[in-house]
PDB file of C-alpha atoms and ligand atoms in Angstrom:
ATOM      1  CA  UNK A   1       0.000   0.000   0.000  1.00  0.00           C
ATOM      2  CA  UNK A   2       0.749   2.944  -0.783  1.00  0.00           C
ATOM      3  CA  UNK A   3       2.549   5.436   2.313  1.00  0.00           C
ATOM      4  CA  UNK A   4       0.376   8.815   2.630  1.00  0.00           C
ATOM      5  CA  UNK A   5       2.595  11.560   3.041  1.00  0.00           C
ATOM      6  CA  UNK A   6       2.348  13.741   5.937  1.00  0.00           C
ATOM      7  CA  UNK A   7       2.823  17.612   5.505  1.00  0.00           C
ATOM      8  CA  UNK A   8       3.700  19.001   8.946  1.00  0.00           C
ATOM      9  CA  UNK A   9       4.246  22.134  10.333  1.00  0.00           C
ATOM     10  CA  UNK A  10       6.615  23.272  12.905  1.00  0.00           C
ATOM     11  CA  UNK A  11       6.284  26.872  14.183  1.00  0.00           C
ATOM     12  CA  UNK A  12       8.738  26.690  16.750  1.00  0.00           C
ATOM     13  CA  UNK A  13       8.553  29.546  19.587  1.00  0.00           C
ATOM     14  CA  UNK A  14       6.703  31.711  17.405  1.00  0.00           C
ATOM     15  CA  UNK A  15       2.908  32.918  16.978  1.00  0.00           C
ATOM     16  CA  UNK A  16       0.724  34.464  19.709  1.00  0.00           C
ATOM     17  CA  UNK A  17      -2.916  32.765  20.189  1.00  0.00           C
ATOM     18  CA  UNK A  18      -4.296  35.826  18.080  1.00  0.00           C
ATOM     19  CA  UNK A  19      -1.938  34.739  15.299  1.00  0.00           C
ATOM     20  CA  UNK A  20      -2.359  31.226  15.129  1.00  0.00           C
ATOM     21  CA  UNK A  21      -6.096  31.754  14.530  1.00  0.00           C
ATOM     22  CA  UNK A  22      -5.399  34.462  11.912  1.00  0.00           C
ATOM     23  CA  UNK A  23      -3.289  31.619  10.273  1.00  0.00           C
ATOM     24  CA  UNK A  24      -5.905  29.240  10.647  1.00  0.00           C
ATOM     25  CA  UNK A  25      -8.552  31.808   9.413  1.00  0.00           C
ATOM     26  CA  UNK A  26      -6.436  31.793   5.933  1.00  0.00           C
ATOM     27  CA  UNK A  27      -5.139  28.178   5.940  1.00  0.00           C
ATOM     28  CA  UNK A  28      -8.254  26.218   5.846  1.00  0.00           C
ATOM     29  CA  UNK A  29      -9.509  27.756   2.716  1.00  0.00           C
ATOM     30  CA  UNK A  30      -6.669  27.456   1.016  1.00  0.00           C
ATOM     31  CA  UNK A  31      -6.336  23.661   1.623  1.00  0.00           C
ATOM     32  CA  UNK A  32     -10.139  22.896   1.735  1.00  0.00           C
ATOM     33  CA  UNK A  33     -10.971  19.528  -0.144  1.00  0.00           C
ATOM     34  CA  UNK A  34      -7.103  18.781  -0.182  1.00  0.00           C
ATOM     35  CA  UNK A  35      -7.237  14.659   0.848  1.00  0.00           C
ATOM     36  CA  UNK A  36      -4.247  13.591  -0.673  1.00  0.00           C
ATOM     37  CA  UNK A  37      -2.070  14.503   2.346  1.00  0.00           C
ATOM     38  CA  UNK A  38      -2.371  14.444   5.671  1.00  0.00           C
ATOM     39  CA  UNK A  39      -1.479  17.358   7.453  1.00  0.00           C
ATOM     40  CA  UNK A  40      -0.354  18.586  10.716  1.00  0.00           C
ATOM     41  CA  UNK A  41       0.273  21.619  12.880  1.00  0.00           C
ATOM     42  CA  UNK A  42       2.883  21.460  15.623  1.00  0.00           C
ATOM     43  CA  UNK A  43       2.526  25.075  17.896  1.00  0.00           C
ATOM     44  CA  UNK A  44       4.416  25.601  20.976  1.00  0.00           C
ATOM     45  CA  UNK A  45       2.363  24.286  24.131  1.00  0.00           C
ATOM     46  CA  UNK A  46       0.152  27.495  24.886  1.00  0.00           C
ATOM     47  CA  UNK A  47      -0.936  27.510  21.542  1.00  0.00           C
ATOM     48  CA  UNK A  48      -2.330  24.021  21.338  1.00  0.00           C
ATOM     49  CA  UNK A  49      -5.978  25.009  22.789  1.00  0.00           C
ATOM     50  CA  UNK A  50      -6.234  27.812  20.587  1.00  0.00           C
ATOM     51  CA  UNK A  51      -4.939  25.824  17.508  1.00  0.00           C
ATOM     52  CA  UNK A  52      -7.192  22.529  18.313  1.00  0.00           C
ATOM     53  CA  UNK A  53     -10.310  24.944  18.341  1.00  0.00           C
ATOM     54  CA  UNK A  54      -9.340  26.913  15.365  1.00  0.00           C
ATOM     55  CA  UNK A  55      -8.948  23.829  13.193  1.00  0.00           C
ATOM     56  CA  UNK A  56     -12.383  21.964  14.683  1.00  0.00           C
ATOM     57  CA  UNK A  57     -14.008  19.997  11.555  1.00  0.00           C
ATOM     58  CA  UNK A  58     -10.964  20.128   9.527  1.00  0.00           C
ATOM     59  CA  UNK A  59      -8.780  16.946   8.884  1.00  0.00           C
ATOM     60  CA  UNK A  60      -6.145  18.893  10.171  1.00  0.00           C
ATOM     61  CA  UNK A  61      -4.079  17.555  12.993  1.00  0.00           C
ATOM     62  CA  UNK A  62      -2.435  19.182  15.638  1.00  0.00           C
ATOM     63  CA  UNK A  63       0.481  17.896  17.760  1.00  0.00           C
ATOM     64  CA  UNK A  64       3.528  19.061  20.216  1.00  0.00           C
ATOM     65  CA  UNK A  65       6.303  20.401  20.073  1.00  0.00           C
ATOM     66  CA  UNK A  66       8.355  18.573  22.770  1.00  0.00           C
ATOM     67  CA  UNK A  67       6.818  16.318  25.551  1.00  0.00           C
ATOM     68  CA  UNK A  68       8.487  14.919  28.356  1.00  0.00           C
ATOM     69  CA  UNK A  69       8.881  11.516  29.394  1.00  0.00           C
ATOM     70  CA  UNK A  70       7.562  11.519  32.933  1.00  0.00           C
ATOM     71  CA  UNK A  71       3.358  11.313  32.828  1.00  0.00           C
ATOM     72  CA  UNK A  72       3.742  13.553  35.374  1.00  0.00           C
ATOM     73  CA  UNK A  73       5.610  15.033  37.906  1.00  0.00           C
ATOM     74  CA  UNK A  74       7.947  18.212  39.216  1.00  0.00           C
ATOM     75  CA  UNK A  75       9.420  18.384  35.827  1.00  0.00           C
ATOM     76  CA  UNK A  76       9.046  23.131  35.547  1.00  0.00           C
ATOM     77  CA  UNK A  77       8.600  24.811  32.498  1.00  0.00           C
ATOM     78  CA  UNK A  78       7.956  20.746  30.611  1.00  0.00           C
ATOM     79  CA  UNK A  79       4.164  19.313  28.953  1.00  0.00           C
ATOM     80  CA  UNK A  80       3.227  16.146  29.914  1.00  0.00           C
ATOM     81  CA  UNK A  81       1.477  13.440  27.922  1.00  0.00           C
ATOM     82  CA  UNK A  82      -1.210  13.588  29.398  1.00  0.00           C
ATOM     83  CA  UNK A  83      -1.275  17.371  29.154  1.00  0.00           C
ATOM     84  CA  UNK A  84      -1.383  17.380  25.659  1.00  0.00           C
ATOM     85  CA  UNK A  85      -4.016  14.917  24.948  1.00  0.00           C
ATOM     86  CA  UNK A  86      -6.235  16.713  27.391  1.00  0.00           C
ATOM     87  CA  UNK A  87      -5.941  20.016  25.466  1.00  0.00           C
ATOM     88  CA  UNK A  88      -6.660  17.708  21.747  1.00  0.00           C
ATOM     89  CA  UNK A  89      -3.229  17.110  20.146  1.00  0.00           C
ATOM     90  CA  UNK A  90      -2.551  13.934  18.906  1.00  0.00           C
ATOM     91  CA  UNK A  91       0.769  13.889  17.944  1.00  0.00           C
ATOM     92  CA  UNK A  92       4.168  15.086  19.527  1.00  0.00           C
ATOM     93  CA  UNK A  93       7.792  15.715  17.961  1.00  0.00           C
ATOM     94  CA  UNK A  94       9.980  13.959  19.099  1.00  0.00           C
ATOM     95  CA  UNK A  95      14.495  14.308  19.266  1.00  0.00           C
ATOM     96  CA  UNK A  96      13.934  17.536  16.880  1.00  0.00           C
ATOM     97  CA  UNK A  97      17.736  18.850  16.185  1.00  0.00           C
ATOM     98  CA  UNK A  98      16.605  22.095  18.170  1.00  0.00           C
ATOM     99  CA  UNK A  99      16.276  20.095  21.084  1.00  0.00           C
ATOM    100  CA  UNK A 100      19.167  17.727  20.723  1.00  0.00           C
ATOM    101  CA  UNK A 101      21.660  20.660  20.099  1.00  0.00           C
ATOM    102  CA  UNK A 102      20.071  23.222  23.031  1.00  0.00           C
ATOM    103  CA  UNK A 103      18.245  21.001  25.638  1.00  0.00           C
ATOM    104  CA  UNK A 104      20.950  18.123  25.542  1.00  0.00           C
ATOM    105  CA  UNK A 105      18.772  15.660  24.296  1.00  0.00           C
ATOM    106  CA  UNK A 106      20.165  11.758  23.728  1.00  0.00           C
ATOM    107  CA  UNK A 107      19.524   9.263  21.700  1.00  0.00           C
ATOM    108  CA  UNK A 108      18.329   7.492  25.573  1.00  0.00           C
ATOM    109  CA  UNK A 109      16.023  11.287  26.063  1.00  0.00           C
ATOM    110  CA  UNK A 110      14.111  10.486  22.509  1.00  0.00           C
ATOM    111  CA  UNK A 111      13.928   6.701  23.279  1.00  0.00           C
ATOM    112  CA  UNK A 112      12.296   7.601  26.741  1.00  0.00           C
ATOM    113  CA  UNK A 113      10.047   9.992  25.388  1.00  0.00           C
ATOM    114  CA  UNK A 114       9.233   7.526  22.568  1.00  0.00           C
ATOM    115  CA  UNK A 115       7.843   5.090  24.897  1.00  0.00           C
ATOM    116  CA  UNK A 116       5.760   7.282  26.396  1.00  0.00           C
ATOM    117  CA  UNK A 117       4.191   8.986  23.536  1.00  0.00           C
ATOM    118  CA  UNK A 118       3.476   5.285  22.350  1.00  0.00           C
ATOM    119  CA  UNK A 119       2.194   4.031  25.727  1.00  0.00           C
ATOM    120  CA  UNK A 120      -0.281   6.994  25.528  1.00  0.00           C
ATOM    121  CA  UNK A 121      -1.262   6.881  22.061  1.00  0.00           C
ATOM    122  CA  UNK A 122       0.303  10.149  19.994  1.00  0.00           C
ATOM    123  CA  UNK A 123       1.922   9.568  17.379  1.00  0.00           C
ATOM    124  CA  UNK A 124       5.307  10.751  17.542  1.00  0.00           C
ATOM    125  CA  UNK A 125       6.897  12.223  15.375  1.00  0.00           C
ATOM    126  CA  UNK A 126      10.901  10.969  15.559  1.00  0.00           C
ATOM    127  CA  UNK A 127      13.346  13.522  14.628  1.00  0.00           C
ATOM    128  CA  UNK A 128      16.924  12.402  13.175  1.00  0.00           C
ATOM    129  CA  UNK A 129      19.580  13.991  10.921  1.00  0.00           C
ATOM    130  CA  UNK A 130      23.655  14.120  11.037  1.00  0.00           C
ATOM    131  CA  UNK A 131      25.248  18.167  11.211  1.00  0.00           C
ATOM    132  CA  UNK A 132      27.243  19.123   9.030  1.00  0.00           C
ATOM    133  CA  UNK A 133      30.699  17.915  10.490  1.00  0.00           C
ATOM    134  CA  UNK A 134      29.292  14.735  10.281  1.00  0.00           C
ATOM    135  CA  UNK A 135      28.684  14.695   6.910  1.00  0.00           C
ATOM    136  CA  UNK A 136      31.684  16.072   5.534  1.00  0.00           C
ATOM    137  CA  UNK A 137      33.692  13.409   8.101  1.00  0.00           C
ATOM    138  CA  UNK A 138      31.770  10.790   6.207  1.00  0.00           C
ATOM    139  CA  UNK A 139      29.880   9.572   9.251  1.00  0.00           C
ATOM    140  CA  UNK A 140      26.507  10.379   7.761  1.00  0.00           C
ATOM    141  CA  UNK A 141      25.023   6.441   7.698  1.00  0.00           C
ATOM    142  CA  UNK A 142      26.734   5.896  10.819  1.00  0.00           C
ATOM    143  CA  UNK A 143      24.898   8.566  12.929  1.00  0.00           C
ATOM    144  CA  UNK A 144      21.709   7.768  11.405  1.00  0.00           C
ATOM    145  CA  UNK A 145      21.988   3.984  12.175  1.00  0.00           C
ATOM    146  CA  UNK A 146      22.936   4.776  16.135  1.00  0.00           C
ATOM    147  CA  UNK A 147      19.795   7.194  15.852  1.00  0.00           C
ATOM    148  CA  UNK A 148      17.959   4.697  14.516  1.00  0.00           C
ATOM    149  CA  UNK A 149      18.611   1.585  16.990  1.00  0.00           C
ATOM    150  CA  UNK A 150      19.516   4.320  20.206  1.00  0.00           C
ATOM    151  CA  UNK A 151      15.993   6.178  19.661  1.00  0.00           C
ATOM    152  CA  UNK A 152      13.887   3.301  19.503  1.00  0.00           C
ATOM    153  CA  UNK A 153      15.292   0.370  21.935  1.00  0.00           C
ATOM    154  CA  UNK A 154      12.692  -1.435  23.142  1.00  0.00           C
ATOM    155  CA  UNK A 155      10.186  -0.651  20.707  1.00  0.00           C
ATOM    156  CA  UNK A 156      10.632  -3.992  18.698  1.00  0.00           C
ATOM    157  CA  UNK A 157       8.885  -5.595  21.631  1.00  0.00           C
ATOM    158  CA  UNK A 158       5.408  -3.611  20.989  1.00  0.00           C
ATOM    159  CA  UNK A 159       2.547  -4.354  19.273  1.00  0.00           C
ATOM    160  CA  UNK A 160       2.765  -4.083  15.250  1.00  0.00           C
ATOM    161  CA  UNK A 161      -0.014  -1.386  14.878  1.00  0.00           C
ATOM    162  CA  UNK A 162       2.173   0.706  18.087  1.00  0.00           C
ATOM    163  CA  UNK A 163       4.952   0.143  15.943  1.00  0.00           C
ATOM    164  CA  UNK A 164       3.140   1.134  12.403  1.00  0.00           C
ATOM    165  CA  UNK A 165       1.951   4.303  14.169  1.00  0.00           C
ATOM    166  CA  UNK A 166       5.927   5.806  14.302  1.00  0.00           C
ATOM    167  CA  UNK A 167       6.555   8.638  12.146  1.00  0.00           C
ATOM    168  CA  UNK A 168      10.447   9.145  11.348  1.00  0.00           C
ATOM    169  CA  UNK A 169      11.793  13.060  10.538  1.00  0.00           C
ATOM    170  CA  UNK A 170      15.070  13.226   8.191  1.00  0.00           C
ATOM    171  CA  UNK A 171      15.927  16.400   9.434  1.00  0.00           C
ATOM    172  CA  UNK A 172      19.980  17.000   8.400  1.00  0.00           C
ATOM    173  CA  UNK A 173      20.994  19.851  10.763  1.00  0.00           C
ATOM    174  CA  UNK A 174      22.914  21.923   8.069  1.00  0.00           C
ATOM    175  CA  UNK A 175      20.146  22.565   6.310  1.00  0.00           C
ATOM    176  CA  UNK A 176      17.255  23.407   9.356  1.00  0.00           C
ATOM    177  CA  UNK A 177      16.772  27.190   8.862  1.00  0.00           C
ATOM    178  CA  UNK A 178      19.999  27.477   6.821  1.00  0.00           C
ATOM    179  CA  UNK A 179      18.427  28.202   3.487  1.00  0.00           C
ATOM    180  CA  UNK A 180      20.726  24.857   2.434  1.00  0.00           C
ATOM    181  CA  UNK A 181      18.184  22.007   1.007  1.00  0.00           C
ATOM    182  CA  UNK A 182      19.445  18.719   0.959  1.00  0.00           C
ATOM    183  CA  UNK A 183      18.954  17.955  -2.961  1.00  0.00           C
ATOM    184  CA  UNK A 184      16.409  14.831  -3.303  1.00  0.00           C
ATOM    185  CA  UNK A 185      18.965  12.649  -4.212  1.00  0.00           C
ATOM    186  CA  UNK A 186      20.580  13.475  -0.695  1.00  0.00           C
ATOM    187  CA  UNK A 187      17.337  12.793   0.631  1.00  0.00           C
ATOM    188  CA  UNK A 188      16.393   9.933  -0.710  1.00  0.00           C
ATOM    189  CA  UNK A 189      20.032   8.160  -0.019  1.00  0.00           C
ATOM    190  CA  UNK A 190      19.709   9.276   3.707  1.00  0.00           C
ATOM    191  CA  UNK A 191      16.100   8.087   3.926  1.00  0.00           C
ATOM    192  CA  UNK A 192      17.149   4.769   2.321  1.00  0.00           C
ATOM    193  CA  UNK A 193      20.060   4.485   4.829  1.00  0.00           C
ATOM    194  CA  UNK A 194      17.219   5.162   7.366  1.00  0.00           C
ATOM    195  CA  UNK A 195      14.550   2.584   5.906  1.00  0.00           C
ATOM    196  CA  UNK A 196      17.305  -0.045   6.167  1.00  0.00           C
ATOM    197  CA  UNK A 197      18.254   0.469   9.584  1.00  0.00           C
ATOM    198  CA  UNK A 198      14.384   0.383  10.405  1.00  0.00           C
ATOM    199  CA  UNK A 199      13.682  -3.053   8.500  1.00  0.00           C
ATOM    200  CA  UNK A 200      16.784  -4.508  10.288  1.00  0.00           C
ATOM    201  CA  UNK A 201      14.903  -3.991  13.622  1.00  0.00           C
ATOM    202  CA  UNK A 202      11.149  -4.600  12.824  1.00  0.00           C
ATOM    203  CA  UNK A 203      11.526  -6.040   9.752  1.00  0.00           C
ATOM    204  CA  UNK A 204      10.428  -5.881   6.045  1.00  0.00           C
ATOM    205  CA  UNK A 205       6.323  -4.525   6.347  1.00  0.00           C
ATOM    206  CA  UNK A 206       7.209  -2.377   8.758  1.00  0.00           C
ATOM    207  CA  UNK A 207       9.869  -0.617   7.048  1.00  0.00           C
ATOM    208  CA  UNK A 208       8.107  -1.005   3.934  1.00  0.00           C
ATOM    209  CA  UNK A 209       4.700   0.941   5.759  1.00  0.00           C
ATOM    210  CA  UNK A 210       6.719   3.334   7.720  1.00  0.00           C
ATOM    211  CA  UNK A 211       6.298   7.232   6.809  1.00  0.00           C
ATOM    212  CA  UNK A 212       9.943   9.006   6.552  1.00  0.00           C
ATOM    213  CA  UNK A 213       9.673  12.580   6.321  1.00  0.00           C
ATOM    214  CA  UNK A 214      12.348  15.469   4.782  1.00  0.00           C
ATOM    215  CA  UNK A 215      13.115  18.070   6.841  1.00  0.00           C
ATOM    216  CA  UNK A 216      15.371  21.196   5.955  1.00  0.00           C
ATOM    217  CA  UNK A 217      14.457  24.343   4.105  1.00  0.00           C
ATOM    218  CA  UNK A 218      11.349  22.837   2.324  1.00  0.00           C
ATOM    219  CA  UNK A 219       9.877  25.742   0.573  1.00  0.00           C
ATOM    220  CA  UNK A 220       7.058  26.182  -1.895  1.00  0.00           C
ATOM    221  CA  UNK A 221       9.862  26.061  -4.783  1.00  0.00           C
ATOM    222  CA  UNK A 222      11.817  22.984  -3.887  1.00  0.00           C
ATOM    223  CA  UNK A 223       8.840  21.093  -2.340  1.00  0.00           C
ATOM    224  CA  UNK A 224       8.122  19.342  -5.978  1.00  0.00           C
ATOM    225  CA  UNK A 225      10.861  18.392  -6.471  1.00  0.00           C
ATOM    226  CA  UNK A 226      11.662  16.827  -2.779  1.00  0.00           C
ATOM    227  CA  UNK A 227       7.862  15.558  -1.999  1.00  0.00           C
ATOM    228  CA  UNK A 228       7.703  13.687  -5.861  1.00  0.00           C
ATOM    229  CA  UNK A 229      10.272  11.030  -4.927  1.00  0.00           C
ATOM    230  CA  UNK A 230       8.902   7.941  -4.084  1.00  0.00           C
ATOM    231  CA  UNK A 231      10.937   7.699  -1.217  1.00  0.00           C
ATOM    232  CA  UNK A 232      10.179  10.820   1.008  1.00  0.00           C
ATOM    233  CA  UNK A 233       6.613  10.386   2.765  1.00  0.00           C
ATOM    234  CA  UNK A 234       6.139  14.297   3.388  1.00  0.00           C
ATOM    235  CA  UNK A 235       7.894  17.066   5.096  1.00  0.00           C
ATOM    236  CA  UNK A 236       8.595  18.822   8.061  1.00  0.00           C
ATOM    237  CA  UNK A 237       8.148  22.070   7.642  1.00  0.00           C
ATOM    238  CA  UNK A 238       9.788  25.042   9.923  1.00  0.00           C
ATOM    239  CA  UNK A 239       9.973  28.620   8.352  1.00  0.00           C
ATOM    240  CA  UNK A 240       8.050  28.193   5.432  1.00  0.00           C
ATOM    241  CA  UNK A 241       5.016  26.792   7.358  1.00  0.00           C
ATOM    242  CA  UNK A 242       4.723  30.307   9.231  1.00  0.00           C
ATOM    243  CA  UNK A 243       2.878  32.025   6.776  1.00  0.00           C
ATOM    244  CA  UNK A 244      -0.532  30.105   5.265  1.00  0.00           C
ATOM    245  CA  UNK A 245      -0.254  30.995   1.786  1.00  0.00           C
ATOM    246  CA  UNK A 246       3.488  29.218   1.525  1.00  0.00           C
ATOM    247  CA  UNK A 247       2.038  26.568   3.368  1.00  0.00           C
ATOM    248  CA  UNK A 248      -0.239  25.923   1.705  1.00  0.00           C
ATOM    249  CA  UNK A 249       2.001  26.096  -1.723  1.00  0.00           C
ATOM    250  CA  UNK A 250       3.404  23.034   0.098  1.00  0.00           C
ATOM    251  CA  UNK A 251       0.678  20.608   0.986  1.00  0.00           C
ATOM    252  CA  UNK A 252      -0.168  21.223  -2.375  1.00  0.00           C
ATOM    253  CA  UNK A 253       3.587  20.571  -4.096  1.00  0.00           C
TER     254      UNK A 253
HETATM  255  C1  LIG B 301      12.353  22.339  11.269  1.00  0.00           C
HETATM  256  O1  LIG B 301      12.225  23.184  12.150  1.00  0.00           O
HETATM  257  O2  LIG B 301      12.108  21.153  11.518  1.00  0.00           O
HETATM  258  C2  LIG B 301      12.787  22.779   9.955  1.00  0.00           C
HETATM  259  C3  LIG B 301      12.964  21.883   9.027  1.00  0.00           C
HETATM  260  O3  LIG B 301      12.967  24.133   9.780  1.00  0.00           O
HETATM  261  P1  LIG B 301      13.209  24.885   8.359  1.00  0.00           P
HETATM  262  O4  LIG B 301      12.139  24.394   7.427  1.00  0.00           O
HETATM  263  O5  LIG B 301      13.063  26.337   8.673  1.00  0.00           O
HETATM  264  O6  LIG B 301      14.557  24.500   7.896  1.00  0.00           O
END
């Protein structure tokens, strides 16, 4: 079967309630009667209320940014779980690069938080990708592999549709915000490199159904060319997803 691709958003700290409505005010129309994708919103935590109301009746999902691992507990300043499926969200990011490189998260953080989101039922959203010295050292497929098996230990012990419902992120670090798109054929190598690693743990049909996104400087004028490989189940989506109209220009690559 064909994998649906998933067109996801990730505002990052940005947007007051006020805006995230005004977005939603001028996304929906633009995307109304698109089925082909799914698509998802990711605001920072106090948005999430506002967000989940805005996009009532719509297809559109909305998700987390970060959760943490605990259900609960006197974790200041984190989201719970719990907290976020109370408020409507459904899905969570999960490793992104922004909170590898600034929070210190592990490969053991993102496996923890993993097996929570699972136990709890969003559907997380695993972000990997090598920086730049890696590449250029030629430790590319390396990284990704340890990403791979570090992120989800454990998980191969799960049920197959807990498994099914993982969502992997190619996100390589040099080219988050940078401007600096992987080409598809980048893409498409890493994601292979990726697919592998996955099969190797859950086998063949899971590999085979699991949804690996691109990440990195997606814009309306490269999203063609990235989202038309067979390869690349959708994107994540950071500074072009701020604004609805180029957005939009992506769901609809
Ligand atoms: C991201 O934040 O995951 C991202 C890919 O950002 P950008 O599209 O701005 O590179």
């Amino acid at each position: 079967m064909p994998r649906r691709k998933l067109i996801a958003a990730n505002w990052k700290m940005y947007k007051t309630p006020a805006e995230a409505r005004t977005f939603v005010d001028a996304f929906l129309p633009l995307v109304a009667g698109h089925t082909r994708d799914e698509i998802a919103l990711f605001p920072s935590p106090v948005l999430l209320p506002a967000v989940v109301e805005a996009l009532r009746g719509s297809q559109i999902a909305v998700g987390a940014q970060n959760i943490h691992f605990a259900e609960e507990g006197a974790y200041t300043g984190e989201t719970s779980v719990w907290q976020v499926r109370a408020v409507g969200g459904t899905h969570t990011l999960i490793g992104h690069s922004e909170r590898r490189q600034y929070f210190a998260e592990t490969d053991e953080i993102v496996n923890k938080k993993l097996h929570t989101a699972l136990k709890h039922g969003l559907v997380p959203v695993v972000c990997i990708g090598e920086v730049l010295g890696e590449r250029e050292a030629g430790k590319t497929e390396s990284v990704l592999r340890r990403q791979v098996t570090g992120g989800f230990a454990g998980v191969t012990g799960l049920a197959a549709e807990v498994v099914a419902s993982i969502v992997i992120a190619y996100e390589p670090v040099w080219a988050i915000g940078t401007g600096r798109t992987a080409t598809p054929q980048i893409a498409v190598d890493a994601h292979k490199i990726v697919r592998a690693e996955v099969a190797k743990l859950f086998g063949d049909a899971v590999a085979a159904g699991m949804r690996i996104l691109y990440g990195g400087s997606v814009k309306p004028d490269n999203a063609t060319a990235l989202m038309s490989q067979d390869e690349i189940d959708g994107a994540l989506v950071g500074g072009a997803s701020l604004k609805p109209d180029s957005f939009a220009a992506i769901v609809k690559y």
